[in-house]
């Protein structure tokens, strides 16, 4: 059976963020075995006045609350942008199995750029990482958002 | 006028965490100008089943929610342990002015160890950092907690 296109769902979240005036990043957390969606979220920094309200953080917190456990060993995270160091560390703490992201983020990313969190010797859990999935669609959303604000 | 001993207040939070079976780390967020306490928090990962519920994150989220703004430029953060990379990045996002921490954390820290978040070229805001304040008291609490669980 073909699995749903989770990155398309993360992109839909990112589009909802853009429509709400938030930086357009979306995330979907999925149970790797069943394919069930555990949580969906998009950036909410402005609306909630919360500097930690990135899509990944909200999805992780939501799924952990629903499962009643701080570790999500069976989960895959789909996110439209390379996670920042805060989110990458949270992904490691949550023991997420696989990270799939869209656009690379040379300026703010913490997975393939900057501190490369999962490559630090002090990082205790490294997810499998797949970057560049629907990279152009994910990046185009961000570019359009920031161009409109200049 | 002598300012209150905010690290003592952060230590009291850490003791409350230990009493609740949480890793004993406490944080107090203070308005640098007035000295008013903006938020107090301790680790709540277990009770809230939230892998992101570190003392620093909770204090930042609480203060930002109360001030209605994701940036806390006028704030100082007192925390009993060197922040991890997740919290250090959140401290940078929140534009916190000064970070004062107690014990150093060679295994999990992200300020003077590991990814040294504030020294990354991609880090946009670096707080003033003072480490090792009441280092022994802060570290002793953590040691006692982990020794009792072995």
PDB file of C-alpha atoms in Angstrom:
ATOM      1  CA  UNK A   1       0.000   0.000   0.000  1.00  0.00           C
ATOM      2  CA  UNK A   2       1.314   3.432  -0.887  1.00  0.00           C
ATOM      3  CA  UNK A   3       1.751   5.615   2.162  1.00  0.00           C
ATOM      4  CA  UNK A   4       0.150   9.039   2.198  1.00  0.00           C
ATOM      5  CA  UNK A   5       2.295  11.974   1.126  1.00  0.00           C
ATOM      6  CA  UNK A   6       3.083  13.297   4.571  1.00  0.00           C
ATOM      7  CA  UNK A   7       5.263  16.086   3.219  1.00  0.00           C
ATOM      8  CA  UNK A   8       2.224  17.349   1.295  1.00  0.00           C
ATOM      9  CA  UNK A   9       0.388  17.432   4.624  1.00  0.00           C
ATOM     10  CA  UNK A  10       3.279  19.302   6.236  1.00  0.00           C
ATOM     11  CA  UNK A  11       3.170  21.750   3.292  1.00  0.00           C
ATOM     12  CA  UNK A  12      -0.543  22.295   3.904  1.00  0.00           C
ATOM     13  CA  UNK A  13       0.333  23.186   7.509  1.00  0.00           C
ATOM     14  CA  UNK A  14       2.998  25.594   6.265  1.00  0.00           C
ATOM     15  CA  UNK A  15       0.456  27.234   3.959  1.00  0.00           C
ATOM     16  CA  UNK A  16      -1.899  27.680   6.909  1.00  0.00           C
ATOM     17  CA  UNK A  17       0.962  29.350   8.796  1.00  0.00           C
ATOM     18  CA  UNK A  18       1.598  31.770   5.916  1.00  0.00           C
ATOM     19  CA  UNK A  19      -2.095  32.638   5.733  1.00  0.00           C
ATOM     20  CA  UNK A  20      -1.961  33.482   9.445  1.00  0.00           C
ATOM     21  CA  UNK A  21       1.119  35.689   9.077  1.00  0.00           C
ATOM     22  CA  UNK A  22       3.452  33.134  10.630  1.00  0.00           C
ATOM     23  CA  UNK A  23       6.734  31.948   9.113  1.00  0.00           C
ATOM     24  CA  UNK A  24       5.499  29.138   6.830  1.00  0.00           C
ATOM     25  CA  UNK A  25       6.883  25.960   8.347  1.00  0.00           C
ATOM     26  CA  UNK A  26       4.673  22.925   8.889  1.00  0.00           C
ATOM     27  CA  UNK A  27       5.218  19.575  10.575  1.00  0.00           C
ATOM     28  CA  UNK A  28       3.455  16.218  10.722  1.00  0.00           C
ATOM     29  CA  UNK A  29       4.379  13.510  13.213  1.00  0.00           C
ATOM     30  CA  UNK A  30       3.544   9.974  12.104  1.00  0.00           C
ATOM     31  CA  UNK A  31       3.620   6.538  13.713  1.00  0.00           C
ATOM     32  CA  UNK A  32       6.262   4.769  11.619  1.00  0.00           C
ATOM     33  CA  UNK A  33       4.573   1.369  11.858  1.00  0.00           C
ATOM     34  CA  UNK A  34       0.902   2.169  11.308  1.00  0.00           C
ATOM     35  CA  UNK A  35       1.294   5.394   9.351  1.00  0.00           C
ATOM     36  CA  UNK A  36      -1.227   7.063  11.677  1.00  0.00           C
ATOM     37  CA  UNK A  37      -0.801  10.818  12.074  1.00  0.00           C
ATOM     38  CA  UNK A  38       0.066  11.602  15.704  1.00  0.00           C
ATOM     39  CA  UNK A  39       0.156  15.398  15.421  1.00  0.00           C
ATOM     40  CA  UNK A  40       0.117  18.255  12.928  1.00  0.00           C
ATOM     41  CA  UNK A  41       1.358  21.755  13.629  1.00  0.00           C
ATOM     42  CA  UNK A  42       2.681  24.933  12.128  1.00  0.00           C
ATOM     43  CA  UNK A  43       4.750  27.793  13.435  1.00  0.00           C
ATOM     44  CA  UNK A  44       2.818  29.875  15.987  1.00  0.00           C
ATOM     45  CA  UNK A  45       5.512  32.180  17.378  1.00  0.00           C
ATOM     46  CA  UNK A  46       3.610  35.385  16.617  1.00  0.00           C
ATOM     47  CA  UNK A  47       0.088  34.351  17.589  1.00  0.00           C
ATOM     48  CA  UNK A  48       1.103  32.703  20.819  1.00  0.00           C
ATOM     49  CA  UNK A  49       3.960  35.155  21.579  1.00  0.00           C
ATOM     50  CA  UNK A  50       6.044  32.064  22.299  1.00  0.00           C
ATOM     51  CA  UNK A  51       9.612  32.076  20.922  1.00  0.00           C
ATOM     52  CA  UNK A  52       9.708  28.274  21.207  1.00  0.00           C
ATOM     53  CA  UNK A  53       6.503  27.677  19.206  1.00  0.00           C
ATOM     54  CA  UNK A  54       8.139  26.186  16.136  1.00  0.00           C
ATOM     55  CA  UNK A  55       6.123  23.611  14.177  1.00  0.00           C
ATOM     56  CA  UNK A  56       8.337  20.713  15.313  1.00  0.00           C
ATOM     57  CA  UNK A  57       8.152  21.667  19.000  1.00  0.00           C
ATOM     58  CA  UNK A  58       4.369  21.960  18.888  1.00  0.00           C
ATOM     59  CA  UNK A  59       3.972  18.620  17.093  1.00  0.00           C
ATOM     60  CA  UNK A  60       6.278  16.856  19.561  1.00  0.00           C
ATOM     61  CA  UNK A  61       4.574  18.387  22.603  1.00  0.00           C
ATOM     62  CA  UNK A  62       1.121  17.542  21.248  1.00  0.00           C
ATOM     63  CA  UNK A  63       1.959  13.912  20.462  1.00  0.00           C
ATOM     64  CA  UNK A  64       3.801  13.391  23.763  1.00  0.00           C
ATOM     65  CA  UNK A  65       0.841  14.807  25.683  1.00  0.00           C
ATOM     66  CA  UNK A  66      -1.587  12.535  23.852  1.00  0.00           C
ATOM     67  CA  UNK A  67       0.590   9.445  24.289  1.00  0.00           C
ATOM     68  CA  UNK A  68       1.385  10.404  27.900  1.00  0.00           C
ATOM     69  CA  UNK A  69       5.094   9.781  27.356  1.00  0.00           C
ATOM     70  CA  UNK A  70       8.035  12.116  26.675  1.00  0.00           C
ATOM     71  CA  UNK A  71       9.612   9.654  24.247  1.00  0.00           C
ATOM     72  CA  UNK A  72       8.280   9.003  20.770  1.00  0.00           C
ATOM     73  CA  UNK A  73      10.595   6.174  19.658  1.00  0.00           C
ATOM     74  CA  UNK A  74       8.180   4.931  17.001  1.00  0.00           C
ATOM     75  CA  UNK A  75       7.607   8.299  15.356  1.00  0.00           C
ATOM     76  CA  UNK A  76       8.715   9.921  12.117  1.00  0.00           C
ATOM     77  CA  UNK A  77       8.690  13.687  11.804  1.00  0.00           C
ATOM     78  CA  UNK A  78       7.987  15.371   8.464  1.00  0.00           C
ATOM     79  CA  UNK A  79       8.827  19.064   8.432  1.00  0.00           C
ATOM     80  CA  UNK A  80       9.062  21.528   5.548  1.00  0.00           C
ATOM     81  CA  UNK A  81      12.319  23.161   6.725  1.00  0.00           C
ATOM     82  CA  UNK A  82      15.567  21.855   8.183  1.00  0.00           C
ATOM     83  CA  UNK A  83      15.059  22.035  11.966  1.00  0.00           C
ATOM     84  CA  UNK A  84      16.895  24.707  13.967  1.00  0.00           C
ATOM     85  CA  UNK A  85      19.208  23.648  16.835  1.00  0.00           C
ATOM     86  CA  UNK A  86      16.388  23.979  19.393  1.00  0.00           C
ATOM     87  CA  UNK A  87      14.086  21.675  17.440  1.00  0.00           C
ATOM     88  CA  UNK A  88      16.870  19.252  16.494  1.00  0.00           C
ATOM     89  CA  UNK A  89      17.743  18.843  20.180  1.00  0.00           C
ATOM     90  CA  UNK A  90      14.077  18.325  21.055  1.00  0.00           C
ATOM     91  CA  UNK A  91      13.851  15.687  18.293  1.00  0.00           C
ATOM     92  CA  UNK A  92      16.799  13.907  19.908  1.00  0.00           C
ATOM     93  CA  UNK A  93      15.293  14.152  23.417  1.00  0.00           C
ATOM     94  CA  UNK A  94      12.014  12.737  22.090  1.00  0.00           C
ATOM     95  CA  UNK A  95      13.942   9.797  20.560  1.00  0.00           C
ATOM     96  CA  UNK A  96      12.235  10.303  17.214  1.00  0.00           C
ATOM     97  CA  UNK A  97      13.134   7.485  14.823  1.00  0.00           C
ATOM     98  CA  UNK A  98      13.265   9.316  11.512  1.00  0.00           C
ATOM     99  CA  UNK A  99      13.371  12.956  10.436  1.00  0.00           C
ATOM    100  CA  UNK A 100      12.294  13.906   6.919  1.00  0.00           C
ATOM    101  CA  UNK A 101      12.671  17.565   6.013  1.00  0.00           C
ATOM    102  CA  UNK A 102      12.093  19.715   2.937  1.00  0.00           C
ATOM    103  CA  UNK A 103      14.194  22.833   2.359  1.00  0.00           C
ATOM    104  CA  UNK A 104      17.724  23.158   3.694  1.00  0.00           C
ATOM    105  CA  UNK A 105      18.371  26.163   5.948  1.00  0.00           C
ATOM    106  CA  UNK A 106      22.007  27.321   5.748  1.00  0.00           C
ATOM    107  CA  UNK A 107      21.294  30.354   7.971  1.00  0.00           C
ATOM    108  CA  UNK A 108      19.210  28.826  10.740  1.00  0.00           C
ATOM    109  CA  UNK A 109      19.386  25.053  10.389  1.00  0.00           C
ATOM    110  CA  UNK A 110      20.940  22.849  13.040  1.00  0.00           C
ATOM    111  CA  UNK A 111      20.998  19.470  11.300  1.00  0.00           C
ATOM    112  CA  UNK A 112      23.103  19.899   8.143  1.00  0.00           C
ATOM    113  CA  UNK A 113      24.262  23.411   9.071  1.00  0.00           C
ATOM    114  CA  UNK A 114      25.385  25.397  12.099  1.00  0.00           C
ATOM    115  CA  UNK A 115      25.958  23.204  15.149  1.00  0.00           C
ATOM    116  CA  UNK A 116      24.898  19.977  13.316  1.00  0.00           C
ATOM    117  CA  UNK A 117      23.296  18.764  16.513  1.00  0.00           C
ATOM    118  CA  UNK A 118      23.082  15.058  15.613  1.00  0.00           C
ATOM    119  CA  UNK A 119      26.805  14.947  14.805  1.00  0.00           C
ATOM    120  CA  UNK A 120      27.834  16.231  18.242  1.00  0.00           C
ATOM    121  CA  UNK A 121      29.598  13.575  20.355  1.00  0.00           C
ATOM    122  CA  UNK A 122      27.307  14.569  23.254  1.00  0.00           C
ATOM    123  CA  UNK A 123      24.134  13.811  21.237  1.00  0.00           C
ATOM    124  CA  UNK A 124      22.607  10.645  22.719  1.00  0.00           C
ATOM    125  CA  UNK A 125      20.015   9.844  20.077  1.00  0.00           C
ATOM    126  CA  UNK A 126      20.405  10.445  16.351  1.00  0.00           C
ATOM    127  CA  UNK A 127      17.372   9.931  14.131  1.00  0.00           C
ATOM    128  CA  UNK A 128      17.700   8.690  10.593  1.00  0.00           C
ATOM    129  CA  UNK A 129      17.670  11.906   8.514  1.00  0.00           C
ATOM    130  CA  UNK A 130      16.356  12.440   4.985  1.00  0.00           C
ATOM    131  CA  UNK A 131      16.669  16.027   3.749  1.00  0.00           C
ATOM    132  CA  UNK A 132      15.583  17.793   0.561  1.00  0.00           C
ATOM    133  CA  UNK A 133      12.173  16.125   0.155  1.00  0.00           C
ATOM    134  CA  UNK A 134      10.020  18.447  -1.989  1.00  0.00           C
ATOM    135  CA  UNK A 135      12.774  20.931  -1.327  1.00  0.00           C
ATOM    136  CA  UNK A 136      11.629  23.393  -4.003  1.00  0.00           C
ATOM    137  CA  UNK A 137       7.975  23.542  -2.928  1.00  0.00           C
ATOM    138  CA  UNK A 138       8.970  23.936   0.725  1.00  0.00           C
ATOM    139  CA  UNK A 139      11.529  26.636  -0.045  1.00  0.00           C
ATOM    140  CA  UNK A 140       9.252  28.523  -2.461  1.00  0.00           C
ATOM    141  CA  UNK A 141       6.693  29.029   0.305  1.00  0.00           C
ATOM    142  CA  UNK A 142       9.304  30.586   2.571  1.00  0.00           C
ATOM    143  CA  UNK A 143      10.742  32.764  -0.212  1.00  0.00           C
ATOM    144  CA  UNK A 144       7.317  34.098  -1.188  1.00  0.00           C
ATOM    145  CA  UNK A 145       6.540  34.852   2.459  1.00  0.00           C
ATOM    146  CA  UNK A 146       9.710  36.810   3.114  1.00  0.00           C
ATOM    147  CA  UNK A 147       9.630  38.622  -0.269  1.00  0.00           C
ATOM    148  CA  UNK A 148       6.131  39.876   0.455  1.00  0.00           C
ATOM    149  CA  UNK A 149       7.342  41.361   3.740  1.00  0.00           C
ATOM    150  CA  UNK A 150      10.312  43.273   2.401  1.00  0.00           C
TER     151      UNK A 150
ATOM    152  CA  UNK B   1      20.440  48.267  47.237  1.00  0.00           C
ATOM    153  CA  UNK B   2      21.566  44.654  47.249  1.00  0.00           C
ATOM    154  CA  UNK B   3      19.712  42.582  44.716  1.00  0.00           C
ATOM    155  CA  UNK B   4      18.011  39.394  45.843  1.00  0.00           C
ATOM    156  CA  UNK B   5      19.959  36.156  45.459  1.00  0.00           C
ATOM    157  CA  UNK B   6      18.210  34.904  42.355  1.00  0.00           C
ATOM    158  CA  UNK B   7      20.377  31.799  42.163  1.00  0.00           C
ATOM    159  CA  UNK B   8      19.110  30.849  45.623  1.00  0.00           C
ATOM    160  CA  UNK B   9      15.596  31.158  44.218  1.00  0.00           C
ATOM    161  CA  UNK B  10      16.544  28.998  41.225  1.00  0.00           C
ATOM    162  CA  UNK B  11      18.007  26.454  43.685  1.00  0.00           C
ATOM    163  CA  UNK B  12      14.708  26.424  45.584  1.00  0.00           C
ATOM    164  CA  UNK B  13      12.980  25.586  42.289  1.00  0.00           C
ATOM    165  CA  UNK B  14      15.501  22.802  41.674  1.00  0.00           C
ATOM    166  CA  UNK B  15      14.805  21.396  45.150  1.00  0.00           C
ATOM    167  CA  UNK B  16      11.087  21.395  44.374  1.00  0.00           C
ATOM    168  CA  UNK B  17      11.863  19.458  41.193  1.00  0.00           C
ATOM    169  CA  UNK B  18      13.865  16.842  43.123  1.00  0.00           C
ATOM    170  CA  UNK B  19      11.042  16.458  45.644  1.00  0.00           C
ATOM    171  CA  UNK B  20       8.675  15.764  42.726  1.00  0.00           C
ATOM    172  CA  UNK B  21      10.993  13.161  41.175  1.00  0.00           C
ATOM    173  CA  UNK B  22      12.106  15.474  38.371  1.00  0.00           C
ATOM    174  CA  UNK B  23      15.723  16.154  37.419  1.00  0.00           C
ATOM    175  CA  UNK B  24      16.590  19.010  39.822  1.00  0.00           C
ATOM    176  CA  UNK B  25      17.100  22.033  37.626  1.00  0.00           C
ATOM    177  CA  UNK B  26      15.450  25.351  38.454  1.00  0.00           C
ATOM    178  CA  UNK B  27      15.233  28.682  36.657  1.00  0.00           C
ATOM    179  CA  UNK B  28      14.226  32.238  37.505  1.00  0.00           C
ATOM    180  CA  UNK B  29      13.704  34.920  34.870  1.00  0.00           C
ATOM    181  CA  UNK B  30      14.231  38.472  36.080  1.00  0.00           C
ATOM    182  CA  UNK B  31      13.708  41.944  34.631  1.00  0.00           C
ATOM    183  CA  UNK B  32      17.269  43.254  34.495  1.00  0.00           C
ATOM    184  CA  UNK B  33      16.273  46.861  35.220  1.00  0.00           C
ATOM    185  CA  UNK B  34      13.707  46.519  38.004  1.00  0.00           C
ATOM    186  CA  UNK B  35      14.829  43.187  39.417  1.00  0.00           C
ATOM    187  CA  UNK B  36      11.220  41.951  39.294  1.00  0.00           C
ATOM    188  CA  UNK B  37      10.823  38.200  38.903  1.00  0.00           C
ATOM    189  CA  UNK B  38       9.085  37.472  35.581  1.00  0.00           C
ATOM    190  CA  UNK B  39       8.847  33.690  35.916  1.00  0.00           C
ATOM    191  CA  UNK B  40      10.042  30.753  37.993  1.00  0.00           C
ATOM    192  CA  UNK B  41      10.082  27.158  36.839  1.00  0.00           C
ATOM    193  CA  UNK B  42      11.646  23.761  37.318  1.00  0.00           C
ATOM    194  CA  UNK B  43      12.029  20.720  35.135  1.00  0.00           C
ATOM    195  CA  UNK B  44       8.653  19.023  34.475  1.00  0.00           C
ATOM    196  CA  UNK B  45       9.538  16.454  31.802  1.00  0.00           C
ATOM    197  CA  UNK B  46       8.155  13.488  33.740  1.00  0.00           C
ATOM    198  CA  UNK B  47       5.001  15.025  35.165  1.00  0.00           C
ATOM    199  CA  UNK B  48       3.931  16.672  31.950  1.00  0.00           C
ATOM    200  CA  UNK B  49       5.307  13.905  29.664  1.00  0.00           C
ATOM    201  CA  UNK B  50       6.858  16.724  27.650  1.00  0.00           C
ATOM    202  CA  UNK B  51      10.442  16.196  26.459  1.00  0.00           C
ATOM    203  CA  UNK B  52      10.808  19.965  26.006  1.00  0.00           C
ATOM    204  CA  UNK B  53       9.713  20.876  29.563  1.00  0.00           C
ATOM    205  CA  UNK B  54      13.109  22.000  30.824  1.00  0.00           C
ATOM    206  CA  UNK B  55      13.138  24.717  33.495  1.00  0.00           C
ATOM    207  CA  UNK B  56      14.483  27.357  31.072  1.00  0.00           C
ATOM    208  CA  UNK B  57      11.875  26.623  28.385  1.00  0.00           C
ATOM    209  CA  UNK B  58       9.027  26.799  30.884  1.00  0.00           C
ATOM    210  CA  UNK B  59      10.292  30.072  32.368  1.00  0.00           C
ATOM    211  CA  UNK B  60      10.711  31.632  28.913  1.00  0.00           C
ATOM    212  CA  UNK B  61       7.287  30.484  27.727  1.00  0.00           C
ATOM    213  CA  UNK B  62       5.620  31.701  30.910  1.00  0.00           C
ATOM    214  CA  UNK B  63       7.236  35.152  30.818  1.00  0.00           C
ATOM    215  CA  UNK B  64       6.615  35.587  27.079  1.00  0.00           C
ATOM    216  CA  UNK B  65       2.956  34.641  27.531  1.00  0.00           C
ATOM    217  CA  UNK B  66       2.554  37.138  30.375  1.00  0.00           C
ATOM    218  CA  UNK B  67       4.330  39.934  28.505  1.00  0.00           C
ATOM    219  CA  UNK B  68       2.528  39.043  25.262  1.00  0.00           C
ATOM    220  CA  UNK B  69       5.786  39.153  23.310  1.00  0.00           C
ATOM    221  CA  UNK B  70       8.170  36.428  22.076  1.00  0.00           C
ATOM    222  CA  UNK B  71      11.224  38.562  22.850  1.00  0.00           C
ATOM    223  CA  UNK B  72      12.486  39.222  26.349  1.00  0.00           C
ATOM    224  CA  UNK B  73      15.325  41.668  25.611  1.00  0.00           C
ATOM    225  CA  UNK B  74      15.311  43.094  29.135  1.00  0.00           C
ATOM    226  CA  UNK B  75      15.476  39.761  30.924  1.00  0.00           C
ATOM    227  CA  UNK B  76      18.174  37.867  32.800  1.00  0.00           C
ATOM    228  CA  UNK B  77      17.874  34.122  33.232  1.00  0.00           C
ATOM    229  CA  UNK B  78      19.229  32.389  36.333  1.00  0.00           C
ATOM    230  CA  UNK B  79      19.415  28.613  36.009  1.00  0.00           C
ATOM    231  CA  UNK B  80      21.098  26.021  38.200  1.00  0.00           C
ATOM    232  CA  UNK B  81      22.641  24.031  35.308  1.00  0.00           C
ATOM    233  CA  UNK B  82      24.349  24.984  32.058  1.00  0.00           C
ATOM    234  CA  UNK B  83      21.553  25.033  29.466  1.00  0.00           C
ATOM    235  CA  UNK B  84      21.343  22.246  26.885  1.00  0.00           C
ATOM    236  CA  UNK B  85      21.437  23.132  23.157  1.00  0.00           C
ATOM    237  CA  UNK B  86      17.619  23.277  22.980  1.00  0.00           C
ATOM    238  CA  UNK B  87      17.392  25.770  25.837  1.00  0.00           C
ATOM    239  CA  UNK B  88      20.430  27.765  24.697  1.00  0.00           C
ATOM    240  CA  UNK B  89      18.819  28.228  21.271  1.00  0.00           C
ATOM    241  CA  UNK B  90      15.524  29.250  22.889  1.00  0.00           C
ATOM    242  CA  UNK B  91      17.447  31.768  25.051  1.00  0.00           C
ATOM    243  CA  UNK B  92      18.900  33.222  21.852  1.00  0.00           C
ATOM    244  CA  UNK B  93      15.501  33.337  20.102  1.00  0.00           C
ATOM    245  CA  UNK B  94      14.022  35.103  23.139  1.00  0.00           C
ATOM    246  CA  UNK B  95      16.848  37.679  22.962  1.00  0.00           C
ATOM    247  CA  UNK B  96      17.598  37.262  26.648  1.00  0.00           C
ATOM    248  CA  UNK B  97      20.141  39.831  27.794  1.00  0.00           C
ATOM    249  CA  UNK B  98      22.114  37.854  30.355  1.00  0.00           C
ATOM    250  CA  UNK B  99      22.403  34.180  31.285  1.00  0.00           C
ATOM    251  CA  UNK B 100      23.686  33.216  34.735  1.00  0.00           C
ATOM    252  CA  UNK B 101      24.075  29.506  35.362  1.00  0.00           C
ATOM    253  CA  UNK B 102      25.305  27.301  38.214  1.00  0.00           C
ATOM    254  CA  UNK B 103      26.876  23.913  37.480  1.00  0.00           C
ATOM    255  CA  UNK B 104      28.672  23.193  34.220  1.00  0.00           C
ATOM    256  CA  UNK B 105      27.362  20.238  32.215  1.00  0.00           C
ATOM    257  CA  UNK B 106      30.119  18.615  30.123  1.00  0.00           C
ATOM    258  CA  UNK B 107      27.779  15.803  28.987  1.00  0.00           C
ATOM    259  CA  UNK B 108      24.636  17.712  28.094  1.00  0.00           C
ATOM    260  CA  UNK B 109      25.470  21.410  28.085  1.00  0.00           C
ATOM    261  CA  UNK B 110      25.259  23.514  24.954  1.00  0.00           C
ATOM    262  CA  UNK B 111      26.842  26.781  26.108  1.00  0.00           C
ATOM    263  CA  UNK B 112      30.398  25.929  27.237  1.00  0.00           C
ATOM    264  CA  UNK B 113      30.231  22.346  25.946  1.00  0.00           C
ATOM    265  CA  UNK B 114      28.926  20.366  22.983  1.00  0.00           C
ATOM    266  CA  UNK B 115      27.691  22.618  20.165  1.00  0.00           C
ATOM    267  CA  UNK B 116      28.484  25.867  22.105  1.00  0.00           C
ATOM    268  CA  UNK B 117      25.389  27.433  20.594  1.00  0.00           C
ATOM    269  CA  UNK B 118      26.277  31.074  21.234  1.00  0.00           C
ATOM    270  CA  UNK B 119      29.639  30.659  19.502  1.00  0.00           C
ATOM    271  CA  UNK B 120      28.076  29.426  16.258  1.00  0.00           C
ATOM    272  CA  UNK B 121      28.421  31.922  13.390  1.00  0.00           C
ATOM    273  CA  UNK B 122      24.712  31.361  12.658  1.00  0.00           C
ATOM    274  CA  UNK B 123      23.679  32.438  16.176  1.00  0.00           C
ATOM    275  CA  UNK B 124      21.978  35.828  15.847  1.00  0.00           C
ATOM    276  CA  UNK B 125      21.774  36.831  19.495  1.00  0.00           C
ATOM    277  CA  UNK B 126      24.348  36.023  22.156  1.00  0.00           C
ATOM    278  CA  UNK B 127      23.504  36.825  25.758  1.00  0.00           C
ATOM    279  CA  UNK B 128      26.162  37.855  28.228  1.00  0.00           C
ATOM    280  CA  UNK B 129      27.042  34.575  30.006  1.00  0.00           C
ATOM    281  CA  UNK B 130      28.206  34.052  33.594  1.00  0.00           C
ATOM    282  CA  UNK B 131      28.764  30.395  34.527  1.00  0.00           C
ATOM    283  CA  UNK B 132      29.721  28.643  37.757  1.00  0.00           C
ATOM    284  CA  UNK B 133      27.589  30.733  40.146  1.00  0.00           C
ATOM    285  CA  UNK B 134      27.011  28.614  43.279  1.00  0.00           C
ATOM    286  CA  UNK B 135      28.365  25.807  41.147  1.00  0.00           C
ATOM    287  CA  UNK B 136      28.876  23.404  44.054  1.00  0.00           C
ATOM    288  CA  UNK B 137      25.379  23.776  45.526  1.00  0.00           C
ATOM    289  CA  UNK B 138      23.777  23.419  42.108  1.00  0.00           C
ATOM    290  CA  UNK B 139      25.877  20.377  41.210  1.00  0.00           C
ATOM    291  CA  UNK B 140      25.420  18.705  44.599  1.00  0.00           C
ATOM    292  CA  UNK B 141      21.656  18.654  44.126  1.00  0.00           C
ATOM    293  CA  UNK B 142      22.006  16.876  40.789  1.00  0.00           C
ATOM    294  CA  UNK B 143      24.588  14.413  42.127  1.00  0.00           C
ATOM    295  CA  UNK B 144      22.414  13.476  45.112  1.00  0.00           C
ATOM    296  CA  UNK B 145      19.416  13.002  42.830  1.00  0.00           C
ATOM    297  CA  UNK B 146      21.174  10.675  40.404  1.00  0.00           C
ATOM    298  CA  UNK B 147      23.027   8.760  43.151  1.00  0.00           C
ATOM    299  CA  UNK B 148      19.728   7.981  44.880  1.00  0.00           C
ATOM    300  CA  UNK B 149      18.383   6.480  41.645  1.00  0.00           C
ATOM    301  CA  UNK B 150      21.251   4.146  40.916  1.00  0.00           C
TER     302      UNK B 150
END
